[in-house]
Short mmCIF file of C-alpha atoms and ligand atoms in Angstrom, two decimals:
data_model
loop_
_atom_site.label_atom_id
_atom_site.label_comp_id
_atom_site.label_asym_id
_atom_site.label_seq_id
_atom_site.Cartn_x
_atom_site.Cartn_y
_atom_site.Cartn_z
CA MET A 1 136.68 -88.54 -52.12
CA ASN A 2 139.14 -86.80 -51.76
CA LEU A 3 142.22 -88.14 -50.41
CA SER A 4 145.18 -86.61 -48.71
CA HIS A 5 147.73 -84.62 -51.09
CA ARG A 6 150.46 -86.22 -48.87
CA LEU A 7 149.56 -89.72 -50.33
CA SER A 8 149.94 -88.58 -54.28
CA THR A 9 153.47 -87.22 -52.94
CA ILE A 10 154.58 -91.04 -52.71
CA PRO A 11 156.93 -92.54 -55.48
CA ALA A 12 156.05 -95.69 -56.58
CA SER A 13 159.63 -97.87 -56.27
CA PRO A 14 161.72 -96.98 -58.34
CA ILE A 15 162.94 -100.23 -58.08
CA ARG A 16 159.79 -102.55 -58.25
CA LYS A 17 157.66 -99.95 -60.90
CA LEU A 18 158.81 -102.00 -64.10
CA ILE A 19 157.25 -105.19 -62.45
CA PRO A 20 153.93 -105.57 -64.65
CA PHE A 21 156.14 -104.67 -68.01
CA ALA A 22 158.79 -108.26 -66.51
CA GLU A 23 155.22 -110.00 -66.21
CA GLN A 24 154.06 -109.85 -69.19
CA ALA A 25 157.58 -110.59 -71.18
CA LYS A 26 157.60 -113.31 -68.86
CA LYS A 27 154.31 -114.14 -69.73
CA GLN A 28 154.73 -114.36 -73.61
CA GLY A 29 157.52 -116.83 -72.75
CA VAL A 30 160.72 -114.40 -72.27
CA THR A 31 162.66 -115.25 -69.31
CA VAL A 32 163.89 -112.40 -67.70
CA TYR A 33 166.83 -112.06 -65.45
CA ARG A 34 166.23 -109.66 -62.51
CA LEU A 35 169.26 -107.60 -61.96
CA ASN A 36 166.09 -104.78 -60.52
CA ILE A 37 165.88 -106.55 -56.62
CA GLY A 38 167.92 -106.82 -53.76
CA ASP A 39 166.49 -109.50 -52.77
CA PRO A 40 169.19 -112.70 -51.71
CA ASP A 41 168.71 -115.62 -53.55
CA ILE A 42 171.42 -117.48 -51.24
CA LYS A 43 170.05 -119.39 -49.05
CA THR A 44 168.57 -118.83 -45.43
CA PRO A 45 171.22 -121.03 -42.37
CA GLU A 46 169.44 -124.08 -42.45
CA VAL A 47 169.32 -124.26 -38.29
CA MET A 48 166.69 -121.02 -38.87
CA LEU A 49 165.16 -123.40 -41.20
CA THR A 50 164.90 -125.17 -38.24
CA VAL A 51 162.92 -123.43 -36.53
CA LEU A 52 159.45 -123.49 -38.85
CA ARG A 53 160.49 -127.06 -39.31
CA GLN A 54 160.35 -127.91 -36.21
CA TRP A 55 157.27 -125.54 -34.80
CA ASP A 56 155.53 -126.77 -31.98
CA ILE A 57 154.19 -123.97 -30.46
CA SER A 58 150.70 -123.65 -31.01
CA THR A 59 149.59 -120.36 -30.21
CA ILE A 60 151.01 -116.86 -31.72
CA SER A 61 150.61 -114.55 -29.32
CA TYR A 62 152.56 -111.29 -29.81
CA ALA A 63 155.78 -111.12 -28.72
CA GLN A 64 156.71 -108.53 -26.66
CA SER A 65 157.08 -104.49 -27.86
CA LYS A 66 160.55 -103.83 -27.24
CA GLY A 67 161.11 -107.00 -28.83
CA ASP A 68 161.39 -110.77 -28.03
CA PRO A 69 163.75 -111.39 -25.36
CA GLU A 70 165.80 -114.63 -27.04
CA PHE A 71 166.01 -112.58 -30.16
CA LEU A 72 167.03 -109.39 -28.12
CA SER A 73 169.54 -111.26 -26.10
CA ALA A 74 171.00 -112.93 -30.00
CA LEU A 75 171.55 -109.25 -31.11
CA ALA A 76 173.39 -107.88 -27.98
CA TRP A 77 176.18 -111.90 -28.55
CA TYR A 78 176.12 -109.95 -32.38
CA TYR A 79 176.56 -106.07 -32.24
CA GLN A 80 179.17 -107.76 -28.35
CA ARG A 81 180.66 -110.27 -31.31
CA CYS A 82 181.33 -107.25 -33.34
CA GLY A 83 182.99 -105.61 -31.63
CA TYR A 84 180.62 -103.56 -29.15
CA PRO A 85 180.79 -105.31 -26.25
CA PHE A 86 179.14 -101.60 -24.35
CA ILE A 87 176.32 -102.67 -25.71
CA THR A 88 173.39 -105.02 -24.22
CA GLU A 89 169.78 -105.37 -25.04
CA HIS A 90 169.07 -102.16 -23.52
CA HIS A 91 170.44 -100.57 -26.02
CA ILE A 92 168.03 -102.33 -29.14
CA GLN A 93 164.55 -101.83 -30.34
CA VAL A 94 163.62 -105.11 -32.35
CA THR A 95 161.64 -103.92 -35.72
CA SER A 96 160.37 -105.58 -38.85
CA GLY A 97 162.77 -104.95 -40.90
CA GLY A 98 165.07 -102.20 -41.34
CA SER A 99 161.98 -100.27 -42.29
CA GLU A 100 160.70 -99.97 -39.52
CA ALA A 101 163.85 -99.06 -37.78
CA ILE A 102 163.96 -96.13 -40.11
CA GLY A 103 160.95 -94.20 -40.18
CA MET A 104 161.20 -94.85 -35.87
CA ALA A 105 164.47 -92.84 -36.24
CA MET A 106 163.01 -90.21 -38.39
CA VAL A 107 160.18 -89.27 -36.12
CA ALA A 108 161.99 -89.55 -32.73
CA VAL A 109 164.61 -86.85 -34.55
CA CYS A 110 162.47 -85.11 -36.47
CA ASN A 111 159.99 -82.14 -36.76
CA PRO A 112 157.44 -82.17 -39.43
CA GLY A 113 159.02 -80.24 -41.74
CA ASP A 114 162.94 -80.64 -40.72
CA SER A 115 165.02 -82.07 -43.20
CA LEU A 116 167.73 -84.47 -43.00
CA LEU A 117 170.65 -85.34 -45.38
CA VAL A 118 171.24 -87.64 -47.53
CA PHE A 119 173.86 -88.58 -49.85
CA GLU A 120 172.29 -88.97 -53.28
CA PRO A 121 171.66 -91.29 -54.51
CA PHE A 122 170.23 -92.83 -52.55
CA TYR A 123 167.85 -96.02 -51.09
CA ALA A 124 164.35 -94.46 -52.84
CA ASN A 125 162.52 -95.87 -50.10
CA TYR A 126 164.38 -93.50 -48.00
CA GLN A 127 161.96 -91.18 -49.40
CA SER A 128 158.67 -92.16 -48.75
CA ILE A 129 159.43 -93.69 -45.58
CA ALA A 130 160.13 -89.42 -45.29
CA LEU A 131 157.05 -87.88 -47.11
CA LEU A 132 154.88 -90.59 -44.61
CA TYR A 133 156.83 -88.84 -41.15
CA ASP A 134 157.14 -84.87 -43.12
CA VAL A 135 160.62 -85.10 -42.96
CA ARG A 136 162.17 -83.42 -45.50
CA LEU A 137 164.97 -85.39 -46.64
CA VAL A 138 168.90 -82.86 -47.78
CA PRO A 139 170.40 -84.25 -51.04
CA ILE A 140 174.22 -84.29 -51.30
CA GLN A 141 175.23 -85.81 -54.39
CA THR A 142 178.05 -87.73 -54.73
CA SER A 143 180.23 -88.51 -58.11
CA LEU A 144 180.58 -91.82 -60.35
CA LYS A 145 183.58 -90.44 -60.90
CA ASN A 146 185.08 -91.45 -57.22
CA GLY A 147 183.27 -93.27 -56.86
CA PHE A 148 180.64 -92.24 -54.85
CA HIS A 149 183.12 -91.01 -51.32
CA LEU A 150 181.43 -87.84 -49.61
CA PRO A 151 181.94 -84.36 -50.03
CA ASP A 152 184.51 -82.67 -47.72
CA ARG A 153 183.39 -81.29 -44.24
CA SER A 154 182.89 -77.65 -46.11
CA THR A 155 180.28 -78.55 -49.12
CA ILE A 156 178.32 -80.73 -46.21
CA GLU A 157 178.12 -77.91 -44.28
CA ARG A 158 176.37 -75.34 -46.98
CA TYR A 159 173.40 -77.40 -46.40
CA ILE A 160 172.91 -76.94 -42.48
CA ASP A 161 170.35 -74.81 -42.13
CA GLU A 162 167.90 -73.85 -39.36
CA THR A 163 166.06 -77.50 -40.13
CA THR A 164 168.58 -80.48 -40.40
CA LYS A 165 168.91 -82.18 -37.66
CA GLY A 166 170.84 -85.29 -38.67
CA ILE A 167 173.01 -86.44 -41.18
CA LEU A 168 171.09 -89.74 -42.41
CA LEU A 169 173.30 -91.91 -44.32
CA CYS A 170 173.95 -96.27 -46.09
CA ASN A 171 177.02 -97.66 -45.49
CA PRO A 172 177.45 -99.95 -47.65
CA ASN A 173 175.69 -98.46 -49.86
CA ASN A 174 172.31 -99.33 -51.38
CA PRO A 175 172.29 -98.39 -54.43
CA THR A 176 176.38 -97.32 -54.84
CA GLY A 177 178.70 -100.62 -53.66
CA THR A 178 180.28 -97.63 -51.88
CA VAL A 179 181.86 -97.90 -48.74
CA TYR A 180 183.20 -94.87 -46.28
CA ARG A 181 186.56 -95.07 -44.88
CA LYS A 182 187.06 -94.59 -41.35
CA ASP A 183 188.51 -90.60 -42.69
CA GLU A 184 185.89 -90.25 -44.14
CA LEU A 185 182.95 -91.09 -41.28
CA THR A 186 185.84 -89.53 -38.71
CA MET A 187 184.64 -86.42 -40.57
CA LEU A 188 181.15 -87.03 -39.73
CA VAL A 189 181.23 -87.38 -36.49
CA SER A 190 183.20 -84.35 -35.90
CA LEU A 191 180.81 -82.72 -37.76
CA ALA A 192 177.80 -84.72 -36.18
CA LYS A 193 179.30 -83.64 -32.93
CA ASP A 194 179.64 -79.43 -33.45
CA ARG A 195 176.21 -78.57 -35.66
CA ASP A 196 174.85 -80.76 -32.73
CA LEU A 197 173.36 -82.91 -35.69
CA PHE A 198 172.18 -86.51 -35.66
CA LEU A 199 173.87 -89.05 -37.47
CA LEU A 200 171.18 -92.82 -38.31
CA SER A 201 173.46 -95.03 -40.51
CA ASP A 202 171.66 -97.00 -42.28
CA GLU A 203 174.20 -100.74 -41.20
CA VAL A 204 171.98 -103.48 -43.22
CA TYR A 205 174.89 -104.43 -45.10
CA ARG A 206 176.93 -105.14 -42.59
CA GLU A 207 179.26 -107.72 -43.35
CA PHE A 208 179.26 -107.41 -47.04
CA VAL A 209 182.28 -105.47 -48.58
CA TYR A 210 185.04 -106.52 -50.14
CA ASP A 211 189.41 -106.64 -51.15
CA GLY A 212 189.87 -107.13 -47.11
CA ARG A 213 187.67 -104.16 -45.94
CA THR A 214 187.05 -103.29 -42.47
CA HIS A 215 183.48 -102.44 -42.21
CA VAL A 216 183.81 -99.69 -39.35
CA SER A 217 179.71 -99.23 -37.74
CA LEU A 218 178.91 -95.92 -36.20
CA LEU A 219 178.73 -97.89 -33.14
CA SER A 220 182.20 -97.68 -32.69
CA TYR A 221 181.80 -93.17 -31.77
CA ALA A 222 178.71 -94.25 -30.46
CA ASN A 223 180.35 -93.83 -26.92
CA GLU A 224 182.33 -89.85 -28.30
CA LEU A 225 178.76 -89.41 -29.70
CA PRO A 226 176.17 -91.41 -26.63
CA GLU A 227 172.71 -88.65 -27.55
CA GLN A 228 173.27 -88.59 -31.97
CA ILE A 229 174.11 -91.80 -33.09
CA ILE A 230 171.44 -94.35 -34.12
CA VAL A 231 172.15 -97.39 -35.64
CA LEU A 232 169.98 -98.84 -38.41
CA ASP A 233 169.50 -102.66 -39.12
CA SER A 234 168.26 -105.74 -40.26
CA VAL A 235 168.80 -108.81 -41.13
CA SER A 236 166.96 -109.72 -44.46
CA LYS A 237 170.37 -109.74 -46.24
CA ARG A 238 172.91 -110.87 -44.06
CA TYR A 239 170.74 -114.67 -43.17
CA SER A 240 168.70 -114.01 -46.42
CA LEU A 241 165.61 -113.30 -44.15
CA CYS A 242 164.13 -110.68 -45.63
CA GLY A 243 160.95 -112.15 -46.10
CA ALA A 244 161.53 -112.56 -41.76
CA ARG A 245 160.60 -108.58 -41.29
CA LEU A 246 163.19 -107.92 -39.00
CA GLY A 247 165.98 -105.31 -37.95
CA ALA A 248 166.71 -103.34 -35.33
CA LEU A 249 167.49 -99.68 -33.65
CA ILE A 250 170.68 -99.35 -31.21
CA SER A 251 171.67 -96.29 -29.58
CA ILE A 252 172.53 -95.72 -26.40
CA ASN A 253 170.20 -92.81 -25.81
CA LYS A 254 168.66 -93.81 -23.04
CA GLU A 255 165.90 -91.44 -24.08
CA LEU A 256 165.65 -91.29 -27.26
CA LEU A 257 165.11 -95.16 -26.44
CA ASP A 258 161.83 -95.08 -24.12
CA GLY A 259 161.29 -93.11 -26.20
CA VAL A 260 161.51 -95.44 -29.59
CA LEU A 261 159.43 -98.61 -27.35
CA ARG A 262 156.46 -95.61 -26.19
CA ILE A 263 155.85 -95.71 -30.78
CA ALA A 264 156.94 -99.56 -30.85
CA GLN A 265 154.01 -100.37 -28.53
CA GLY A 266 152.27 -98.78 -30.59
CA ARG A 267 152.57 -101.75 -33.93
CA LEU A 268 152.54 -103.95 -30.88
CA SER A 269 154.93 -106.32 -31.88
CA SER A 270 157.52 -106.86 -34.81
CA GLY A 271 156.00 -110.79 -35.34
CA PHE A 272 156.95 -113.94 -32.81
CA VAL A 273 156.99 -116.93 -35.43
CA ASP A 274 160.23 -114.49 -37.07
CA GLN A 275 162.00 -113.79 -33.91
CA LYS A 276 162.09 -117.04 -32.39
CA MET A 277 163.96 -117.91 -36.83
CA ALA A 278 166.36 -115.59 -36.46
CA ALA A 279 167.73 -115.81 -32.87
CA LYS A 280 168.69 -118.71 -33.94
CA LEU A 281 171.43 -116.46 -35.49
CA VAL A 282 174.11 -117.59 -32.36
CA ASN A 283 173.88 -120.89 -33.73
CA VAL A 284 174.96 -119.63 -37.55
CA PRO A 285 178.19 -120.49 -37.96
CA ASP A 286 180.66 -118.28 -38.86
CA SER A 287 181.49 -120.58 -42.26
CA TYR A 288 177.56 -118.89 -42.42
CA MET A 289 178.79 -115.15 -43.59
CA GLN A 290 182.43 -115.81 -44.98
CA ARG A 291 181.27 -118.30 -47.88
CA VAL A 292 178.51 -116.01 -48.55
CA ARG A 293 181.26 -112.65 -48.67
CA GLU A 294 182.74 -115.05 -50.80
CA GLU A 295 180.64 -116.00 -52.97
CA TYR A 296 178.69 -111.63 -53.23
CA GLU A 297 182.33 -110.92 -53.91
CA GLN A 298 183.15 -113.06 -56.32
CA ARG A 299 179.72 -111.93 -58.09
CA ARG A 300 181.16 -108.31 -57.95
CA ASN A 301 183.65 -109.07 -60.13
CA VAL A 302 181.96 -110.75 -62.68
CA VAL A 303 179.71 -107.64 -62.47
CA TYR A 304 183.09 -105.29 -62.87
CA GLU A 305 184.39 -106.48 -65.72
CA GLY A 306 181.36 -107.37 -67.17
CA LEU A 307 180.39 -104.04 -67.75
CA ARG A 308 183.56 -102.88 -67.70
CA SER A 309 183.95 -104.41 -71.55
CA ILE A 310 181.29 -102.82 -72.71
CA ASN A 311 182.01 -99.38 -74.72
CA GLY A 312 179.92 -96.02 -73.21
CA VAL A 313 178.80 -98.26 -70.08
CA GLY A 314 181.15 -95.57 -67.28
CA ILE A 315 180.75 -97.87 -63.85
CA HIS A 316 183.58 -97.85 -60.73
CA LYS A 317 184.67 -100.41 -58.58
CA PRO A 318 181.56 -101.35 -55.88
CA GLU A 319 183.45 -102.10 -52.30
CA GLY A 320 180.72 -103.41 -50.88
CA ALA A 321 176.84 -104.18 -50.45
CA PHE A 322 175.60 -106.11 -53.68
CA TYR A 323 174.46 -102.78 -55.81
CA THR A 324 175.86 -100.62 -57.81
CA VAL A 325 175.69 -97.48 -60.27
CA VAL A 326 176.51 -97.11 -63.82
CA SER A 327 176.04 -94.69 -65.95
CA LEU A 328 174.50 -96.19 -69.67
CA PRO A 329 175.37 -94.80 -73.68
CA VAL A 330 171.69 -93.91 -73.37
CA GLU A 331 169.70 -90.25 -72.83
CA ASN A 332 167.24 -91.87 -70.84
CA ALA A 333 168.21 -94.83 -68.81
CA GLU A 334 163.64 -95.42 -67.33
CA MET A 335 163.09 -95.55 -71.78
CA PHE A 336 165.89 -98.12 -71.61
CA CYS A 337 165.27 -100.25 -69.35
CA GLN A 338 161.11 -101.32 -70.13
CA TRP A 339 162.03 -101.48 -73.95
CA LEU A 340 164.89 -104.08 -72.60
CA LEU A 341 161.24 -105.98 -71.45
CA THR A 342 159.15 -104.32 -73.95
CA ASP A 343 160.94 -105.52 -77.04
CA PHE A 344 164.56 -106.50 -76.98
CA ARG A 345 164.84 -110.08 -77.07
CA LEU A 346 168.17 -112.01 -77.71
CA GLU A 347 166.91 -115.21 -78.12
CA GLN A 348 163.54 -114.76 -75.71
CA GLU A 349 166.10 -113.37 -72.75
CA THR A 350 166.25 -110.06 -71.78
CA VAL A 351 167.48 -108.07 -68.15
CA MET A 352 165.36 -106.34 -66.02
CA LEU A 353 167.72 -103.56 -64.86
CA ALA A 354 166.69 -100.26 -61.60
CA PRO A 355 166.77 -96.82 -63.71
CA ALA A 356 168.28 -95.20 -61.18
CA ASN A 357 166.92 -91.56 -61.62
CA GLY A 358 164.26 -92.92 -58.81
CA PHE A 359 167.86 -92.96 -56.12
CA TYR A 360 168.14 -89.30 -56.58
CA LEU A 361 165.98 -86.68 -55.71
CA SER A 362 167.82 -83.58 -57.81
CA GLU A 363 165.07 -83.10 -60.41
CA GLY A 364 167.10 -84.08 -63.28
CA LYS A 365 169.53 -86.53 -62.07
CA GLY A 366 170.45 -90.39 -62.75
CA LYS A 367 168.86 -89.94 -65.68
CA ASN A 368 171.30 -91.55 -67.46
CA GLU A 369 172.35 -94.27 -64.83
CA VAL A 370 170.85 -98.26 -63.45
CA ARG A 371 171.33 -99.01 -60.31
CA LEU A 372 172.05 -103.13 -60.34
CA ALA A 373 171.71 -105.38 -58.00
CA TYR A 374 174.34 -108.71 -58.59
CA VAL A 375 171.82 -111.61 -56.54
CA LEU A 376 172.04 -114.33 -59.36
CA GLU A 377 174.28 -117.03 -60.20
CA ILE A 378 177.22 -116.81 -61.88
CA PRO A 379 176.98 -118.02 -65.06
CA LYS A 380 173.27 -116.15 -65.33
CA LEU A 381 175.20 -113.13 -64.52
CA LYS A 382 177.46 -113.13 -67.25
CA ARG A 383 174.24 -113.88 -69.31
CA ALA A 384 172.38 -111.00 -68.30
CA ILE A 385 175.71 -108.78 -69.07
CA GLN A 386 176.09 -109.98 -72.58
CA ILE A 387 172.05 -109.44 -72.55
CA LEU A 388 172.35 -105.90 -71.45
CA ALA A 389 175.90 -104.87 -73.51
CA LYS A 390 173.53 -106.86 -77.47
CA ALA A 391 170.98 -104.20 -76.13
CA LEU A 392 172.74 -101.24 -76.18
CA ASP A 393 173.91 -101.85 -79.40
CA ALA A 394 170.34 -102.69 -79.92
CA TRP A 395 169.27 -99.63 -79.01
C1 PLP B 401 169.92 -99.50 -47.46
C2 PLP B 401 168.49 -100.42 -46.51
N1 PLP B 401 168.48 -99.91 -45.57
C3 PLP B 401 166.67 -100.45 -45.35
C4 PLP B 401 166.60 -101.79 -46.15
C5 PLP B 401 165.13 -102.71 -45.75
O1 PLP B 401 165.30 -103.55 -45.18
P1 PLP B 401 163.92 -104.22 -45.15
O2 PLP B 401 162.99 -103.85 -44.51
O3 PLP B 401 164.32 -105.87 -45.04
O4 PLP B 401 165.23 -105.25 -43.32
C6 PLP B 401 167.10 -101.99 -47.46
C7 PLP B 401 167.09 -102.73 -47.79
O5 PLP B 401 166.26 -102.74 -49.69
C8 PLP B 401 168.36 -101.59 -47.79
O6 PLP B 401 168.70 -101.47 -49.01
#
């Protein structure tokens, strides 16, 4: 049987493709410190878990396609509290994870063959999703040397052609940990205005910003560019709800939202139980997010200081999210990451990293880089970095 060409173009996730080697190591009794995946280890808010424990609705029915009214109202409350009082339930489409919001936004703005500009390295699943919908991602390089901040406007403009429908950005950034400054975002908004481009802003790490920074959401430009700004969001990381599979698409473009709702009707609804649980976000005390942010900031410090002390490792100070991309003194980081799992042991322990080449589309880029996610407790992070240092010596 002939399967589609499209199927063969979908890449394996760079975050997950080394899992079989890690499983093998585990079977051999080796402890593997997983710095490869951004699945938070912090406890989900108690008020949400209580919904599951006390569940007494006897039929798990579909929710409404736009979203469960209680969850929609909780999200509207959340965005209003974030400083966007004009966002109401009408401007929100509930999605099955931020992942679905990304796909819906792509379908909403691109015809097959159209393109979106993305800043490289970028969240690898953008490419998998784009391939599903026949959208072409055009990478614009950013560099470790300036902390992966945006290039200037004229550089970005060079990549615009007749197929360009918009710019997809992730702020705070996965995989780099960069938080874009207001002047960078203002530049993008002005560019989008002048060149009639959509701005798709993935803000799933909105709360995770460090050193006293404030996150600038593209929602703060929504009234200036009402038709063109689409925010993609998720509760996965914010409340450690990755398995709940809930996110949202937010826009004040009514025509776009009407269309997105028709897409949503085609897949019926997001999870009913999940939404009932996540709707309790209105009762999550502010101290929860504050503690989570402090914890990740401390972890960021440990990772940054630890990696900085290893000879030959190139690092910038991550400003947000819980990732960083670093260069290693190796020629082929993918081989090195595999070898860590198959061969290297320090007292029966090793580390798992994500080779960064999978976060690039440009040929040959990121070959000596890895992405680390700091979603382990501090003592484990310290140990993982110690192991990495020894492994680099041995390689
Ligand atoms: C930048 C970014 N966007 C979107 C997602 C999708 O998250 P989810 O589908 O769990 O909401 C992730 C998950 O890791 C991510 O890192």
